[in-house]
Coordinates of C-alpha atoms in Angstrom, one line a residue:
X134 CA 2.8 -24.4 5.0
X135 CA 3.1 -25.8 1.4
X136 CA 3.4 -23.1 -1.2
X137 CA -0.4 -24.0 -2.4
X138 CA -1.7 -25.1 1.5
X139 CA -4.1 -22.8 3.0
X140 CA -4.9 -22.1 6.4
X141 CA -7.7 -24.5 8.4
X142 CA -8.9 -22.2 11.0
X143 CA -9.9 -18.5 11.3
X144 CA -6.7 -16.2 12.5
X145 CA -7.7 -14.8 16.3
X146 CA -5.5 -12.0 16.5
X147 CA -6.2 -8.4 14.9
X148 CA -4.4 -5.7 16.3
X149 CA -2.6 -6.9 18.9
X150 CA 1.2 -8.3 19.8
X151 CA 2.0 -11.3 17.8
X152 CA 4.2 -13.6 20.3
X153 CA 7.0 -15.8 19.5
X154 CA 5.0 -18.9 20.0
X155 CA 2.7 -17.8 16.9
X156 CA 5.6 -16.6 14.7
X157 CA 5.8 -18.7 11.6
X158 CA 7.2 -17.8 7.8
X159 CA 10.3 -16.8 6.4
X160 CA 11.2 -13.8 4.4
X161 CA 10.3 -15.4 0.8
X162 CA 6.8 -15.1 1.7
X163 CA 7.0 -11.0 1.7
X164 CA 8.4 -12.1 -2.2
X165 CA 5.2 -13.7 -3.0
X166 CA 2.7 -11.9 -1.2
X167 CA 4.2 -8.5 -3.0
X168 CA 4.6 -10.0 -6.2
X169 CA 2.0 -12.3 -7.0
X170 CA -0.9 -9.4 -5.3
X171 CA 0.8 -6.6 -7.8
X172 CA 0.1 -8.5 -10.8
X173 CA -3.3 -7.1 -11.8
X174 CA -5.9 -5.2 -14.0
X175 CA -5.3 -1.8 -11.7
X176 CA -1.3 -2.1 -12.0
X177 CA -2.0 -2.6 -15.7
X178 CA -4.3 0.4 -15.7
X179 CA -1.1 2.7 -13.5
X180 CA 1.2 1.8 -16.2
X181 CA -1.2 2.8 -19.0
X182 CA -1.4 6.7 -17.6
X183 CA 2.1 7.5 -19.3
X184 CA 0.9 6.6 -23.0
X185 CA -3.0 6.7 -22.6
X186 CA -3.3 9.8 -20.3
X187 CA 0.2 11.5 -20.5
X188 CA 0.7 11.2 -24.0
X189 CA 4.2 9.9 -23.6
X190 CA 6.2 8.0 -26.1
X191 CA 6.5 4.3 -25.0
X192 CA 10.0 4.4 -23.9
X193 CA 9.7 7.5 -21.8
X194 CA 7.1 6.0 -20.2
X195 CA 9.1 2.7 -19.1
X196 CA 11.9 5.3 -17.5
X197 CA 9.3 6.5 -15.7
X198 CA 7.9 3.6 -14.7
X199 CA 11.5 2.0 -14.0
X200 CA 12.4 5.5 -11.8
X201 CA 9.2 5.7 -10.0
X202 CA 8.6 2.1 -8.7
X203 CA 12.6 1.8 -7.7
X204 CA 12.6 4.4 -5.9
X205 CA 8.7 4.4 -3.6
X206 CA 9.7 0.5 -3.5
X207 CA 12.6 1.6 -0.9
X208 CA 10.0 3.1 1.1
X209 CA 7.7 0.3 1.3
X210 CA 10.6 -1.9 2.0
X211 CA 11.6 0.2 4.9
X212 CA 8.4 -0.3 6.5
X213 CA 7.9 -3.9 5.8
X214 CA 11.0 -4.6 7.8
X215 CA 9.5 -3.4 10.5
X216 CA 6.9 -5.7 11.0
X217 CA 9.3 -8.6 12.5
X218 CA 11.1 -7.1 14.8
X219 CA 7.8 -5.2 16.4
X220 CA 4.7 -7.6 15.2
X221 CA 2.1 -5.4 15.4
X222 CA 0.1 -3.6 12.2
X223 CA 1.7 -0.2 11.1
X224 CA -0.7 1.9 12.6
X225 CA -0.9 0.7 15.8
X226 CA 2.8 1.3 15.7
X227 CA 2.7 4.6 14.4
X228 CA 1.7 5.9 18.3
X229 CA 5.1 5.8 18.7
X230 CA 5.8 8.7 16.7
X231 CA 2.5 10.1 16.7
X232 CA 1.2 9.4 20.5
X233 CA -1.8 7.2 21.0
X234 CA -4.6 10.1 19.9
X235 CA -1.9 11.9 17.8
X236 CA -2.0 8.7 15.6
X237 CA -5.6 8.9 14.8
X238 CA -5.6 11.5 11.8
X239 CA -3.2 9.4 9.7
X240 CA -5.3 6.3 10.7
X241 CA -8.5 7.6 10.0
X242 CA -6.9 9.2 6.8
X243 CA -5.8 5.6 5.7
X244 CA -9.1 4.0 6.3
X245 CA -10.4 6.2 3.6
X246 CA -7.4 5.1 1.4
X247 CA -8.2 1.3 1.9
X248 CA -12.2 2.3 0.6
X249 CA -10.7 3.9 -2.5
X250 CA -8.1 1.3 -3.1
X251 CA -11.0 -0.9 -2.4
X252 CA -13.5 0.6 -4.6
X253 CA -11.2 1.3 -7.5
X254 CA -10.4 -2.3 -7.8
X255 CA -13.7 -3.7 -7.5
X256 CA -14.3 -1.8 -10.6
X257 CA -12.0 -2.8 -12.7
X258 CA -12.9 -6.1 -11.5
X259 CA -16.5 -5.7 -12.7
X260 CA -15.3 -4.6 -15.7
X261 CA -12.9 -7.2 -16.4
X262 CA -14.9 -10.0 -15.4
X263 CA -17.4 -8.8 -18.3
X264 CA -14.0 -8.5 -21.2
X265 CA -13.4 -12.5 -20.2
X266 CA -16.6 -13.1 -21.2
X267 CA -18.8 -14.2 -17.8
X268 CA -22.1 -13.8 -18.1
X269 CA -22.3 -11.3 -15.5
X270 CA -22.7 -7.2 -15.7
X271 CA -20.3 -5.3 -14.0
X272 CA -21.8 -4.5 -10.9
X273 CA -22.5 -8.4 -10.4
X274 CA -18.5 -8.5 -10.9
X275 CA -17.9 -5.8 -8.5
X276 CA -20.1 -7.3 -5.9
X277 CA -18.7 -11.4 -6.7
X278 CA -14.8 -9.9 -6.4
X279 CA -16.2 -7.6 -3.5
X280 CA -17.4 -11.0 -1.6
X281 CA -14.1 -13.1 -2.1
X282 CA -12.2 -10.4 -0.4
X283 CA -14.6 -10.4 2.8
X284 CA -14.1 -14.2 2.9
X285 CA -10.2 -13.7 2.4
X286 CA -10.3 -10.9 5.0
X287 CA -12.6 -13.2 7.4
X288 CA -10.1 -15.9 7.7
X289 CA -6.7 -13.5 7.8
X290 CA -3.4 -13.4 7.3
X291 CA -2.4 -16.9 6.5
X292 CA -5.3 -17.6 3.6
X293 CA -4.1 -14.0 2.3
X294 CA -0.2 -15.3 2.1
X295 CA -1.5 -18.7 0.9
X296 CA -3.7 -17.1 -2.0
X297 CA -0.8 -14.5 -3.3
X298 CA 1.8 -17.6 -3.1
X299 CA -0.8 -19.3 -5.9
X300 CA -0.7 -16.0 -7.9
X301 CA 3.1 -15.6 -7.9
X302 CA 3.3 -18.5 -10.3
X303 CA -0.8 -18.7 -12.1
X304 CA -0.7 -14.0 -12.7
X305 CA 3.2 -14.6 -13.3
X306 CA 2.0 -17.3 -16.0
X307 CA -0.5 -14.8 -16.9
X308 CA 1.7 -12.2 -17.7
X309 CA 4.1 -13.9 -19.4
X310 CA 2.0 -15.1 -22.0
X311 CA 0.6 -11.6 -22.4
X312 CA 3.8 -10.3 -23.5
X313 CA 4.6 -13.3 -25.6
X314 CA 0.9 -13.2 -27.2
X315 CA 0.9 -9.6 -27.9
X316 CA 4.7 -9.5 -28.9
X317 CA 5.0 -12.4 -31.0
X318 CA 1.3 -13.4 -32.3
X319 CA -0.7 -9.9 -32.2
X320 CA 2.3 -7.8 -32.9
X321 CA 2.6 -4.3 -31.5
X322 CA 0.6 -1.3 -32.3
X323 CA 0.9 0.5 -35.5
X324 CA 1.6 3.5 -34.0
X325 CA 4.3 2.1 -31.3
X326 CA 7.2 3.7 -32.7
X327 CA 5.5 7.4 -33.1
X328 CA 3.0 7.1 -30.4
X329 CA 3.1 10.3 -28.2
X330 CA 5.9 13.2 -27.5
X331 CA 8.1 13.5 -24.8
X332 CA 7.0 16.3 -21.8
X333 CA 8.5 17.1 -18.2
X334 CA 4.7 17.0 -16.9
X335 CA 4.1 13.9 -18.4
X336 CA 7.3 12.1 -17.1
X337 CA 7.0 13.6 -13.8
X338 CA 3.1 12.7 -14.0
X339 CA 4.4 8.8 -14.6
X340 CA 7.1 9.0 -11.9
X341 CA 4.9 10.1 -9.7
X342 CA 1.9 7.5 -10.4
X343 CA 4.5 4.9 -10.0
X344 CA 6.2 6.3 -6.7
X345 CA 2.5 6.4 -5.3
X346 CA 1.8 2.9 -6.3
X347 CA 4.8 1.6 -3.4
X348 CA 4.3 4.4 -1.2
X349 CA 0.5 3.7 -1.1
X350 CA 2.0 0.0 0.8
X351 CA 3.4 1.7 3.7
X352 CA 0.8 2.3 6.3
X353 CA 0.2 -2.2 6.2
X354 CA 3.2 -3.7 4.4
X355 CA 4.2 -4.5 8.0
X356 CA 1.0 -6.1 8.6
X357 CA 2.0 -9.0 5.9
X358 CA 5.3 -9.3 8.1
X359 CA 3.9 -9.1 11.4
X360 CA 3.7 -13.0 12.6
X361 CA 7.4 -13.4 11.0
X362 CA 9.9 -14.6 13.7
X363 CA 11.7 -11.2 15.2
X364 CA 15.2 -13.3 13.8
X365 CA 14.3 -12.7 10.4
X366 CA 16.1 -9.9 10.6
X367 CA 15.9 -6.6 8.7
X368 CA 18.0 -6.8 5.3
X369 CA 16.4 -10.6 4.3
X370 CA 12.8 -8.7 4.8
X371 CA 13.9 -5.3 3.2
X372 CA 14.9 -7.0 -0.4
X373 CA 12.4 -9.9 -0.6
X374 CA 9.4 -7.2 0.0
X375 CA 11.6 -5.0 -2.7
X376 CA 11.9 -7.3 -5.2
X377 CA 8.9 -8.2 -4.9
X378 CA 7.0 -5.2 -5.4
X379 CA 9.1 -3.6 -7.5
X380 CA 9.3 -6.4 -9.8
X381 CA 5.5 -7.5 -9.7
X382 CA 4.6 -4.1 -10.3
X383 CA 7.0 -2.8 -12.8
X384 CA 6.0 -5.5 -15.4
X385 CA 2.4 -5.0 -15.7
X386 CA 2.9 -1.6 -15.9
X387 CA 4.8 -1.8 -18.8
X388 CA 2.4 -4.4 -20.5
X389 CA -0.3 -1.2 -19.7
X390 CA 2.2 1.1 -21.5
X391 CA 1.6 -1.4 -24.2
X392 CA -1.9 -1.2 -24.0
X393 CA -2.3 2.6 -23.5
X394 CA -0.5 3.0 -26.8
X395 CA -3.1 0.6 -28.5
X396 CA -6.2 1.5 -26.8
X397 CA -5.9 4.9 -25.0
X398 CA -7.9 4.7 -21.7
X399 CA -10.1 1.8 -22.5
X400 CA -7.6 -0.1 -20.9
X401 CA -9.3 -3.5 -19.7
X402 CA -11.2 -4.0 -24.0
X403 CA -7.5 -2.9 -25.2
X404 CA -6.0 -5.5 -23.3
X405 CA -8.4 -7.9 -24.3
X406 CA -8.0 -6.8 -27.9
X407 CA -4.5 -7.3 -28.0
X408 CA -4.4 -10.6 -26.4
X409 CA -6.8 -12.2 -29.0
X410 CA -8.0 -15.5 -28.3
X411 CA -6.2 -16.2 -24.5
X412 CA -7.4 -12.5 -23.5
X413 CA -10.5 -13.6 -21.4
X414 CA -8.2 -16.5 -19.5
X415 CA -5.6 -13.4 -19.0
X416 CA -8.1 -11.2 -17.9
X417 CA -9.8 -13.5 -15.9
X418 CA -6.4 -14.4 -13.7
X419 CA -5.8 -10.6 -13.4
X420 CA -9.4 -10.6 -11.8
X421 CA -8.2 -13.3 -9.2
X422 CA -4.9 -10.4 -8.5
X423 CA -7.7 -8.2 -8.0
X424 CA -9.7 -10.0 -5.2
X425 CA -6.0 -10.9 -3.4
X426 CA -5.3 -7.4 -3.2
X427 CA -8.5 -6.2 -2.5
X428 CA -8.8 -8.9 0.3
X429 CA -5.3 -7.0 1.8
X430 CA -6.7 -3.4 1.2
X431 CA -9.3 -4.7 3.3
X432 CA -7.8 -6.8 6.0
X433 CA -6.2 -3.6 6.4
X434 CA -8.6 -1.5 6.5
X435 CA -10.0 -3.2 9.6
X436 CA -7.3 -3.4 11.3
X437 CA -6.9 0.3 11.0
X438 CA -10.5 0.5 11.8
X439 CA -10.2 -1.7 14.7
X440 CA -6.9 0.9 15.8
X441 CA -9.1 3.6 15.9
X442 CA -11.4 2.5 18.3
X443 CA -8.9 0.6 20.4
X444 CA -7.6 4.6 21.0
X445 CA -11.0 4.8 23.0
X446 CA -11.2 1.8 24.6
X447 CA -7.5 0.7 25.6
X448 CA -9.0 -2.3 27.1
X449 CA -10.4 -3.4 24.2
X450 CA -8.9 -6.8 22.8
X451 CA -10.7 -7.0 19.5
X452 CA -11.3 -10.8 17.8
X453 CA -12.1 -12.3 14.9
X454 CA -16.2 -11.8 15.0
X455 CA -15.0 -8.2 15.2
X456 CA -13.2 -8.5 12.2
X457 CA -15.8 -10.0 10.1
X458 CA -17.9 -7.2 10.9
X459 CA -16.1 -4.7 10.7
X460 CA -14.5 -6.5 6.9
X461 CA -18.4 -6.3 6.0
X462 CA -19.1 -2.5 7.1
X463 CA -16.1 -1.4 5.1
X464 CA -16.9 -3.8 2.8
X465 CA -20.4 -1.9 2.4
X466 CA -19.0 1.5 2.7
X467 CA -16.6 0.8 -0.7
X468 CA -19.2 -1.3 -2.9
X469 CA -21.3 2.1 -2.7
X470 CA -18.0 4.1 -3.8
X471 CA -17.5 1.5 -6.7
X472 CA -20.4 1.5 -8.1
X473 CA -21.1 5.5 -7.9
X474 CA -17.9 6.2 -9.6
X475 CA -17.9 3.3 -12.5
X476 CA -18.1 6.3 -14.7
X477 CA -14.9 8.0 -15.5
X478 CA -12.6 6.0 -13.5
X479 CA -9.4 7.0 -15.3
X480 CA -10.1 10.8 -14.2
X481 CA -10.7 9.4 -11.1
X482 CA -8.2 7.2 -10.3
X483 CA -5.2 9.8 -11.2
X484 CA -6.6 12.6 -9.1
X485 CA -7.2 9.6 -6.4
X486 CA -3.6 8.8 -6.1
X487 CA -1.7 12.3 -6.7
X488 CA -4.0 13.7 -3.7
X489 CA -3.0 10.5 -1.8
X490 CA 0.2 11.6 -2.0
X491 CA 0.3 14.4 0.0
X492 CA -1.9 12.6 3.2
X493 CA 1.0 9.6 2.5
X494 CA 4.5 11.1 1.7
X495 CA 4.8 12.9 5.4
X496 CA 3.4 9.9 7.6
X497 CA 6.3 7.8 6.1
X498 CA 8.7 10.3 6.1
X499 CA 8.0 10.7 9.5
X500 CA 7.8 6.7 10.6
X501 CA 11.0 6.3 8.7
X502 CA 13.0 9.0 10.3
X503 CA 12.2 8.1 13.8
X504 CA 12.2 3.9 13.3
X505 CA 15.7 3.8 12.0
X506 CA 17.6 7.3 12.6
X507 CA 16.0 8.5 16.0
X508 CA 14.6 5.1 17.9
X509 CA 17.0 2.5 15.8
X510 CA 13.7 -0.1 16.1
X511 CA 14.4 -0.1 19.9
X512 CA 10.0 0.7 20.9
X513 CA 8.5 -0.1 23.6
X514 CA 5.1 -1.9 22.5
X515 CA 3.5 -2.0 25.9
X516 CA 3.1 1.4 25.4
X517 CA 1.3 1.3 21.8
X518 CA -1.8 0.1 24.0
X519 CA -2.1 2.0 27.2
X520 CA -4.6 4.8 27.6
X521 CA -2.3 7.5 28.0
X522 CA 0.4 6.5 25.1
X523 CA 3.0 5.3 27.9
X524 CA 6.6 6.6 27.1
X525 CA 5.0 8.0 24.0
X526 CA 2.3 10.2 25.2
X527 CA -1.2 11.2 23.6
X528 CA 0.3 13.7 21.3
X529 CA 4.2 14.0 20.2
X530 CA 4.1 17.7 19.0
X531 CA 6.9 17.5 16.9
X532 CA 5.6 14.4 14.7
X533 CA 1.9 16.2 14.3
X534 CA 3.6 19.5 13.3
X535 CA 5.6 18.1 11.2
X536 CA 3.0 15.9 9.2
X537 CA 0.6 19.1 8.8
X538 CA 3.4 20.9 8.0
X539 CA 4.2 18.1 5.2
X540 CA 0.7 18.3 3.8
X541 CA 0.6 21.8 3.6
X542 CA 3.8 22.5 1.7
X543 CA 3.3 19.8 -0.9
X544 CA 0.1 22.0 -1.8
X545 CA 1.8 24.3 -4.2
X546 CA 3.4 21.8 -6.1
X547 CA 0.7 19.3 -6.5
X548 CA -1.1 18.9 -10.4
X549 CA -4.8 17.5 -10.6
X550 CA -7.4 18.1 -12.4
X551 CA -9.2 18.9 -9.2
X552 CA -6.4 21.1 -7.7
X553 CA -3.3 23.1 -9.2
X554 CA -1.0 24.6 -7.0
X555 CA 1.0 27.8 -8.2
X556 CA 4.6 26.3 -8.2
X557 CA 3.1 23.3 -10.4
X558 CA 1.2 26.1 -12.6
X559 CA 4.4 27.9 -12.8
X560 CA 6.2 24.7 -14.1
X561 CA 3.6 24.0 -16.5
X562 CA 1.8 21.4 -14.6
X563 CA 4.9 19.4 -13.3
X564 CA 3.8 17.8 -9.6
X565 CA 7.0 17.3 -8.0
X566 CA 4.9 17.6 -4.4
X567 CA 6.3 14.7 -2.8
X568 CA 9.8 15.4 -3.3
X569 CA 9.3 18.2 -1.9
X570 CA 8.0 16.8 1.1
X571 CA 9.9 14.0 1.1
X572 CA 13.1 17.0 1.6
X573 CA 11.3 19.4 3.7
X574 CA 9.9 16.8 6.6
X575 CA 12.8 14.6 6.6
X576 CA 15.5 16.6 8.0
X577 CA 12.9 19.1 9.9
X578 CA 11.1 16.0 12.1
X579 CA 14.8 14.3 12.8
X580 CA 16.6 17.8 14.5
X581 CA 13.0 18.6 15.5
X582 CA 12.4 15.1 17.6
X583 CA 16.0 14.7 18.3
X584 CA 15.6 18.2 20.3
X585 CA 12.7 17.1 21.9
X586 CA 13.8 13.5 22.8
X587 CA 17.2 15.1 24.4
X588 CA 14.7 17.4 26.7
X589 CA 12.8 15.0 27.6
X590 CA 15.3 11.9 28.5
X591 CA 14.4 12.5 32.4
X592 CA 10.7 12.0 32.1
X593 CA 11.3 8.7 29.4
X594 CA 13.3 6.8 32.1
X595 CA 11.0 7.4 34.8
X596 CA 8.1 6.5 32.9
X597 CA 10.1 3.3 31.3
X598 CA 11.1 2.5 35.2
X599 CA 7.2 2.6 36.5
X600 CA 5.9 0.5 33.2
X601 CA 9.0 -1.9 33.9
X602 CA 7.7 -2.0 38.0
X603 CA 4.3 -2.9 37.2
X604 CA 5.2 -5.5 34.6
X605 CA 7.3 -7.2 37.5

């Protein structure tokens, strides 16, 4: 397709095996649909936590910014690459580590992720729509951005790469004339240069919101890579899906360190202050990022849905009607979120994403491990959609241990407002939870599985033999 053609039919597939014939795309598409989807109000609002919330000096807040999105974008890159070679969505492909019913918590636990990523953008969305100046209220905005993402969802994968292709240049646009407005015609705050003091909590606070921000893309980043011919190969997708990310994301964040300096949390009137007379076109663009992303929070969110009940029904070949229900349900589910919780949202939002860390940071520790140090990509996806997990099994021990033993020793270390764990108490309020998970799970779920895989390399082959019998 042309960067600005979008699709003319509905997609058919949901969760199942893309095949060659249906492959199209090339790895500069996991560039645009990564950078042009990043550039919005809710990235803006992330980058605003260091100087608004944290209390951070501006620079500071930049490092962590910098330091947190370089470092979770290696993560989500990981997984993107996996789409290709595999082309199914994430979580179907999780029952290779997790079995097909050991799979289920993490997938149930990310459906509720997509509603809050969901709901936290239709918000913002509301609100911004009413800064640019539409005569709307904001929960006519939530539910108009809430609606575009159902039609986005409806019609699938191709409209959703078509639509972020048109941001990558219109939100890059955007953005660029933000910093130029605000830089050059505006000027910075007063206060720029003495704005906030440095503090370990609040740097490891930023870091942490940043690192969430790419490691919140690894249970569908794969799903955007998923029709991609398996030749594509793994280094072109790694970098285009990193640079992409990191580099949509890293510069709106900094425009909200900007912002947060300026305005404190009122993040969507500060931007609109600052940007003078081209703030409502700014804003208004951002709004567009918004319903892009929300329309991949919730194409996911089916899909994940849609996982779920395959588990139960392994003969189940859900369609595209399905999706458009199910996109409307879940659709339903987070406009009742959005508009209960209008109130508040920067509270919110940060104790949203640190606890999001902890369901997050052992799932991927776990999929990475295995995919590239244990299984080297080599799956069997037959498997992924038999009743009893194939070669896989219902329940891999090892992986579910190992992701409840993930959540459980992050708990210490994590710093909300909601929750405080002793070591973070001891630290003075310093979450360093999913470092600590990230080192604890890693090296305990590769000797764990590599021991269990050695045991059981009689009962594999067999298994492999009989699926390959009954293929033939």
């Amino acid at each position: 397709m042309t960067p600005i053609e979008a699709p003319q039919r509905l997609e058919d597939k949901t969760i199942q095996p893309i095949p060659p014939s249906e492959r199209h795309g090339s790895a500069r598409d996991l560039f645009t649909i990564w950078f042009g989807s990043n550039i919005m109000v809710l990235t803006v609002v992330t980058g605003a936590l260091g100087t608004a919330v944290f209390n951070l000096p501006f620079w500071l807040t930049v490092v962590g910014i910098l330091v947190g999105n370089l470092l979770g974008a290696v993560l989500m890159a990981l997984h993107s690459a996996q789409g290709p070679r595999l082309g199914v969505p994430q979580m179907v492909q999780s029952r290779g580590q997790f079995g097909s019913y050991g799979a289920l918590l993490i997938t149930a636990l990310v459906v509720l992720m997509y509603i809050g990523f969901f709901a936290s953008n239709l918000v913002l969305a509301g609100q911004s729509l009413v800064a640019a100046g539409l005569p709307v209220g904001t929960s006519t905005g939530i539910v108009v951005v809430g609606v575009v993402a159902v039609i986005a969802t409806i019609f699938g994968y191709d409209l959703i790469h078509a639509y972020t292709r048109v941001l990558t240049y219109l939100s890059g646009a955007a953005l660029v004339l933000a910093f130029v407005w605000i830089i050059a015609v505006h000027g910075l705050p007063e206060n720029f240069a003495s704005h906030g003091s440095p503090s370990v909590t609040g740097f490891m606070g930023t870091v942490t919101a940043a690192a969430l921000w790419q490691v919140a893309y690894a249970p569908y980043v794969s799903d955007y890579s998923r029709y991609m011919p398996a030749d594509t190969g793994a280094r072109p997708a790694f970098w285009s899906s990193y640079a992409g990310s990191s580099l949509g994301s890293i510069l709106p964040m900094i425009l909200g360190a900007i912002v947060g300096v300026a305005a404190g949390e009122g993040v969507v009137a500060g931007l609109d202050q600052l940007t003078g007379a081209v703030g409502p076109v700014i804003i208004l663009i951002f709004s567009l990022g918004i319903a892009a992303t929300n329309s991949m929070n919730l194409y996911c969110g089916v899909l994940s849905t849609l996982t779920v009940g395959q588990t139960f029904a392994p003969a189940w070949s859900p369609g595209r009607i399905t999706r458009a229900v199910t996109a409307t349900v879940l659709f339903a589910l987070s406009l009742v979120a959005a508009l209960a919780g209008q109130d508040n949202f920067m509270e919110y939002w940060l104790n949203f994403i640190t606890l999001l860390m902890t369901v997050l940071v052992p799932w991927t520790a776990i999929n990475l491990v295995d995919y590239y140090l244990l299984r080297h990509g080599d799956y069997d996806v037959e498997s992924f959609f038999r009743a009893d997990g194939g070669v896989y099994g219902r329940v891999n021990v090892p992986a579910v241990a190992c992701y409840v033993i993930g959540a459980l020793v992050q708990l210490p270390f994590v710093a909300t407002t909601l929750y405080t764990g002793p070591a973070a108490t001891a630290m003075g309020g310093v979450d360093l939870s999913w470092i600590v998970g990230l080192m604890v799970i890693s090296p305990l779920y590769y000797f764990w599985a590599k021991a269990s895989m050695r045991r059981s390399v009689p009962t594999v082959v067999a298994a492999s033999t009989s699926t390959d019998a009954a293929l033939t």
